[in-house]
Amino acid sequence: MNTRICFTLASLLLGCVTLSAAVRWTAEGNEVVFQSEAGDMRVQICTSDMLRITKSANSSFRPNEQWMVVKYDFEAVPYEVQPLAQGAALLTEALTLQISDTPWRIK
């Protein structure tokens, strides 16, 4: 019984730590990088209704490749990043992206 109580308390405490951790991000131009202990996720805002999302386990992203994507220099797009209780939201005129980092999830 004591083991069960300890396990329940530990689960609740770990859950609280996970839920209270806010997603951190940096933004430069049309690029927002969300940081987490699990790695980083980069969101490149190409247009108000088109995003390019890449993830890195070690905070280092591969250089842009030339085979699949032929355009990387998009015009500036107005966007906003807002903190949420369990993550962050990236908003453009046409899209709302909800991001949580434990584990990484995108809605």
Coordinates of N, CA and C in Angstrom, one line a residue:
M1 N 0.8 -1.2 0.0 CA 0.0 0.0 0.0 C 0.9 1.3 0.0
N2 N 1.9 1.3 0.8 CA 2.8 2.4 0.8 C 3.5 2.6 -0.5
T3 N 3.8 1.5 -1.2 CA 4.4 1.6 -2.5 C 3.5 2.3 -3.5
R4 N 2.2 1.9 -3.4 CA 1.2 2.4 -4.3 C 1.0 3.9 -4.0
I5 N 1.0 4.3 -2.8 CA 0.8 5.8 -2.5 C 2.1 6.5 -3.0
C6 N 3.3 6.0 -2.7 CA 4.5 6.7 -3.2 C 4.5 6.8 -4.7
F7 N 4.1 5.7 -5.4 CA 4.1 5.8 -6.9 C 3.1 6.8 -7.4
T8 N 1.9 6.9 -6.7 CA 0.9 7.8 -7.1 C 1.4 9.3 -6.9
L9 N 2.0 9.5 -5.7 CA 2.5 10.8 -5.5 C 3.6 11.2 -6.5
A10 N 4.5 10.3 -6.7 CA 5.6 10.6 -7.7 C 5.0 10.9 -9.1
S11 N 4.0 10.1 -9.5 CA 3.3 10.4 -10.8 C 2.7 11.7 -10.8
L12 N 2.0 12.1 -9.8 CA 1.4 13.4 -9.7 C 2.4 14.5 -9.8
L13 N 3.5 14.4 -9.0 CA 4.6 15.4 -9.0 C 5.2 15.5 -10.3
L14 N 5.6 14.4 -10.9 CA 6.2 14.5 -12.3 C 5.3 15.1 -13.3
G15 N 4.0 14.7 -13.2 CA 3.0 15.3 -14.1 C 2.9 16.8 -13.9
C16 N 3.0 17.3 -12.7 CA 2.9 18.8 -12.5 C 4.1 19.5 -13.0
V17 N 5.3 18.8 -12.9 CA 6.5 19.4 -13.5 C 6.4 19.5 -15.0
T18 N 5.9 18.4 -15.6 CA 5.8 18.4 -17.0 C 4.8 19.5 -17.5
L19 N 3.6 19.6 -16.8 CA 2.6 20.5 -17.2 C 3.0 22.0 -17.0
S20 N 3.8 22.2 -16.0 CA 4.2 23.6 -15.7 C 5.3 24.1 -16.6
A21 N 6.0 23.2 -17.2 CA 7.2 23.7 -18.0 C 6.7 24.4 -19.3
A22 N 7.1 25.6 -19.5 CA 6.7 26.3 -20.7 C 7.6 26.0 -21.8
V23 N 7.1 26.1 -23.0 CA 7.9 25.9 -24.2 C 8.7 27.2 -24.4
R24 N 10.0 27.1 -24.6 CA 10.9 28.2 -24.9 C 11.0 28.4 -26.4
W25 N 11.2 29.6 -26.9 CA 11.4 29.8 -28.3 C 12.2 31.0 -28.6
T26 N 12.8 31.1 -29.8 CA 13.5 32.2 -30.3 C 12.9 32.5 -31.7
A27 N 12.9 33.7 -32.1 CA 12.3 34.1 -33.4 C 13.3 35.0 -34.1
E28 N 13.5 34.8 -35.4 CA 14.3 35.7 -36.2 C 13.7 35.6 -37.6
G29 N 13.2 36.7 -38.1 CA 12.6 36.8 -39.4 C 11.4 35.9 -39.5
N30 N 11.3 35.0 -40.5 CA 10.2 34.1 -40.7 C 10.5 32.7 -40.0
E31 N 11.4 32.7 -39.1 CA 11.8 31.4 -38.5 C 11.6 31.5 -37.0
V32 N 11.0 30.5 -36.4 CA 10.8 30.3 -35.0 C 11.4 29.0 -34.6
V33 N 12.3 29.0 -33.6 CA 12.9 27.7 -33.1 C 12.4 27.5 -31.7
F34 N 11.6 26.4 -31.5 CA 11.1 26.0 -30.2 C 12.1 25.1 -29.5
Q35 N 12.5 25.4 -28.3 CA 13.6 24.6 -27.6 C 13.0 23.7 -26.5
S36 N 13.6 22.5 -26.4 CA 13.1 21.6 -25.4 C 14.3 20.7 -25.0
E37 N 14.2 20.0 -23.9 CA 15.3 19.0 -23.5 C 15.3 17.9 -24.5
A38 N 14.2 17.7 -25.2 CA 14.1 16.6 -26.2 C 14.6 17.0 -27.5
G39 N 15.1 18.2 -27.7 CA 15.6 18.7 -29.0 C 14.9 19.9 -29.3
D40 N 15.1 20.4 -30.5 CA 14.5 21.7 -31.0 C 13.6 21.4 -32.2
M41 N 12.6 22.2 -32.4 CA 11.8 22.2 -33.6 C 11.8 23.6 -34.2
R42 N 12.1 23.6 -35.5 CA 12.1 24.8 -36.3 C 10.9 24.9 -37.1
V43 N 10.2 26.1 -37.1 CA 9.1 26.4 -37.9 C 9.5 27.5 -38.8
Q44 N 9.5 27.3 -40.1 CA 9.8 28.4 -41.1 C 8.4 28.8 -41.7
I45 N 8.1 30.0 -41.6 CA 6.8 30.5 -42.1 C 7.1 31.0 -43.5
C46 N 6.6 30.2 -44.4 CA 6.8 30.5 -45.9 C 5.8 31.5 -46.4
T47 N 4.5 31.2 -46.1 CA 3.4 32.1 -46.4 C 2.4 32.0 -45.2
S48 N 1.4 32.8 -45.2 CA 0.5 32.7 -44.1 C -0.2 31.4 -44.0
D49 N -0.2 30.6 -45.1 CA -0.9 29.3 -45.0 C 0.0 28.1 -45.4
M50 N 1.4 28.4 -45.3 CA 2.3 27.3 -45.6 C 3.5 27.4 -44.6
L51 N 3.8 26.3 -43.9 CA 4.9 26.3 -43.0 C 5.8 25.1 -43.3
R52 N 7.1 25.2 -43.0 CA 8.0 24.1 -43.1 C 8.5 23.8 -41.7
I53 N 8.4 22.6 -41.2 CA 8.7 22.2 -39.9 C 9.8 21.2 -39.9
T54 N 10.9 21.4 -39.2 CA 12.0 20.4 -39.0 C 12.3 20.3 -37.6
K55 N 12.8 19.1 -37.2 CA 13.2 18.8 -35.8 C 14.6 18.3 -35.7
S56 N 15.2 18.7 -34.6 CA 16.6 18.3 -34.4 C 16.7 17.8 -33.0
A57 N 17.4 16.6 -32.8 CA 17.6 16.1 -31.5 C 18.7 16.8 -30.7
N58 N 19.6 17.5 -31.5 CA 20.8 18.1 -30.8 C 20.9 19.6 -31.1
S59 N 19.9 20.3 -31.3 CA 19.9 21.8 -31.5 C 20.7 22.2 -32.8
S60 N 21.0 21.3 -33.7 CA 21.7 21.6 -34.9 C 20.8 21.1 -36.1
F61 N 20.5 22.0 -37.0 CA 19.7 21.7 -38.1 C 20.5 21.5 -39.4
R62 N 20.2 20.5 -40.2 CA 20.9 20.3 -41.4 C 20.8 21.5 -42.3
P63 N 21.7 21.7 -43.2 CA 21.6 22.8 -44.2 C 20.5 22.6 -45.1
N64 N 20.0 23.7 -45.7 CA 18.9 23.6 -46.7 C 19.3 22.7 -47.8
E65 N 18.5 21.8 -48.2 CA 18.8 20.9 -49.4 C 18.1 21.5 -50.6
Q66 N 18.6 21.1 -51.8 CA 18.1 21.7 -53.0 C 17.2 20.8 -53.9
W67 N 16.9 19.6 -53.4 CA 16.2 18.6 -54.2 C 14.7 18.7 -54.0
M68 N 14.2 18.8 -52.8 CA 12.8 18.8 -52.6 C 12.2 20.3 -52.6
V69 N 12.9 21.2 -51.9 CA 12.4 22.5 -51.8 C 13.3 23.4 -52.6
V70 N 12.7 24.2 -53.5 CA 13.5 25.0 -54.4 C 13.5 26.5 -54.0
K71 N 12.7 26.8 -53.1 CA 12.6 28.2 -52.7 C 12.7 28.3 -51.1
Y72 N 13.7 29.1 -50.7 CA 13.8 29.3 -49.2 C 13.7 30.8 -48.8
D73 N 13.7 31.6 -49.8 CA 13.7 33.1 -49.5 C 12.3 33.7 -49.7
F74 N 11.5 33.4 -48.7 CA 10.1 33.9 -48.8 C 10.0 35.3 -48.2
E75 N 9.0 36.1 -48.7 CA 8.7 37.4 -48.2 C 8.4 37.3 -46.7
A76 N 8.5 38.4 -46.0 CA 8.2 38.5 -44.6 C 6.7 38.2 -44.4
V77 N 6.3 37.4 -43.4 CA 4.9 37.1 -43.1 C 4.6 37.5 -41.7
P78 N 3.6 38.3 -41.5 CA 3.2 38.6 -40.1 C 2.8 37.4 -39.3
Y79 N 3.3 37.2 -38.2 CA 2.9 36.1 -37.3 C 3.1 36.5 -35.8
E80 N 2.6 35.7 -35.0 CA 2.7 35.9 -33.5 C 2.9 34.6 -32.8
V81 N 3.7 34.6 -31.8 CA 3.9 33.4 -30.9 C 3.3 33.8 -29.5
Q82 N 2.4 33.0 -29.0 CA 1.8 33.2 -27.7 C 2.1 32.0 -26.8
P83 N 2.4 32.3 -25.6 CA 2.6 31.2 -24.6 C 1.2 30.6 -24.3
L84 N 1.1 29.3 -24.1 CA -0.1 28.7 -23.6 C 0.2 27.9 -22.3
A85 N -0.8 27.5 -21.6 CA -0.6 26.7 -20.4 C 0.3 25.5 -20.6
Q86 N 0.1 24.9 -21.7 CA 0.9 23.6 -21.9 C 1.6 23.7 -23.3
G87 N 2.3 24.8 -23.6 CA 3.0 24.9 -24.8 C 3.0 26.3 -25.3
A88 N 2.9 26.5 -26.6 CA 2.8 27.8 -27.3 C 2.0 27.7 -28.5
A89 N 1.5 28.8 -29.0 CA 0.7 28.9 -30.2 C 1.4 29.8 -31.2
L90 N 1.6 29.4 -32.5 CA 2.1 30.2 -33.5 C 0.9 30.6 -34.4
L91 N 0.6 31.9 -34.6 CA -0.5 32.3 -35.4 C -0.1 33.1 -36.6
T92 N -0.7 32.8 -37.7 CA -0.6 33.6 -38.9 C -2.0 34.0 -39.3
E93 N -2.1 34.8 -40.3 CA -3.5 35.2 -40.8 C -4.4 34.0 -41.1
A94 N -3.8 32.9 -41.6 CA -4.6 31.7 -42.0 C -4.5 30.5 -41.1
L95 N -3.4 30.4 -40.3 CA -3.2 29.2 -39.5 C -3.0 29.5 -38.0
T96 N -3.3 28.5 -37.2 CA -3.0 28.5 -35.8 C -2.3 27.1 -35.5
L97 N -1.1 27.2 -35.1 CA -0.3 26.0 -34.8 C -0.1 25.9 -33.2
Q98 N -0.6 24.8 -32.6 CA -0.4 24.7 -31.2 C 0.7 23.6 -31.0
I99 N 1.7 24.0 -30.2 CA 2.9 23.2 -30.0 C 3.1 22.9 -28.5
S100 N 3.3 21.6 -28.2 CA 3.7 21.2 -26.9 C 5.0 20.4 -27.0
D101 N 5.8 20.4 -26.0 CA 7.1 19.8 -26.1 C 7.4 18.5 -25.3
T102 N 6.5 18.0 -24.6 CA 6.7 16.8 -23.8 C 5.6 15.8 -23.9
P103 N 5.6 15.0 -24.9 CA 6.5 15.0 -26.1 C 6.1 16.1 -27.1
W104 N 7.0 16.2 -28.1 CA 6.6 17.2 -29.2 C 5.3 16.8 -29.8
R105 N 4.4 17.8 -29.8 CA 3.1 17.6 -30.5 C 2.7 18.8 -31.2
I106 N 2.1 18.7 -32.3 CA 1.6 19.8 -33.1 C 0.1 19.6 -33.4
K107 N -0.7 20.6 -33.2 CA -2.1 20.6 -33.5 C -2.4 21.7 -34.5

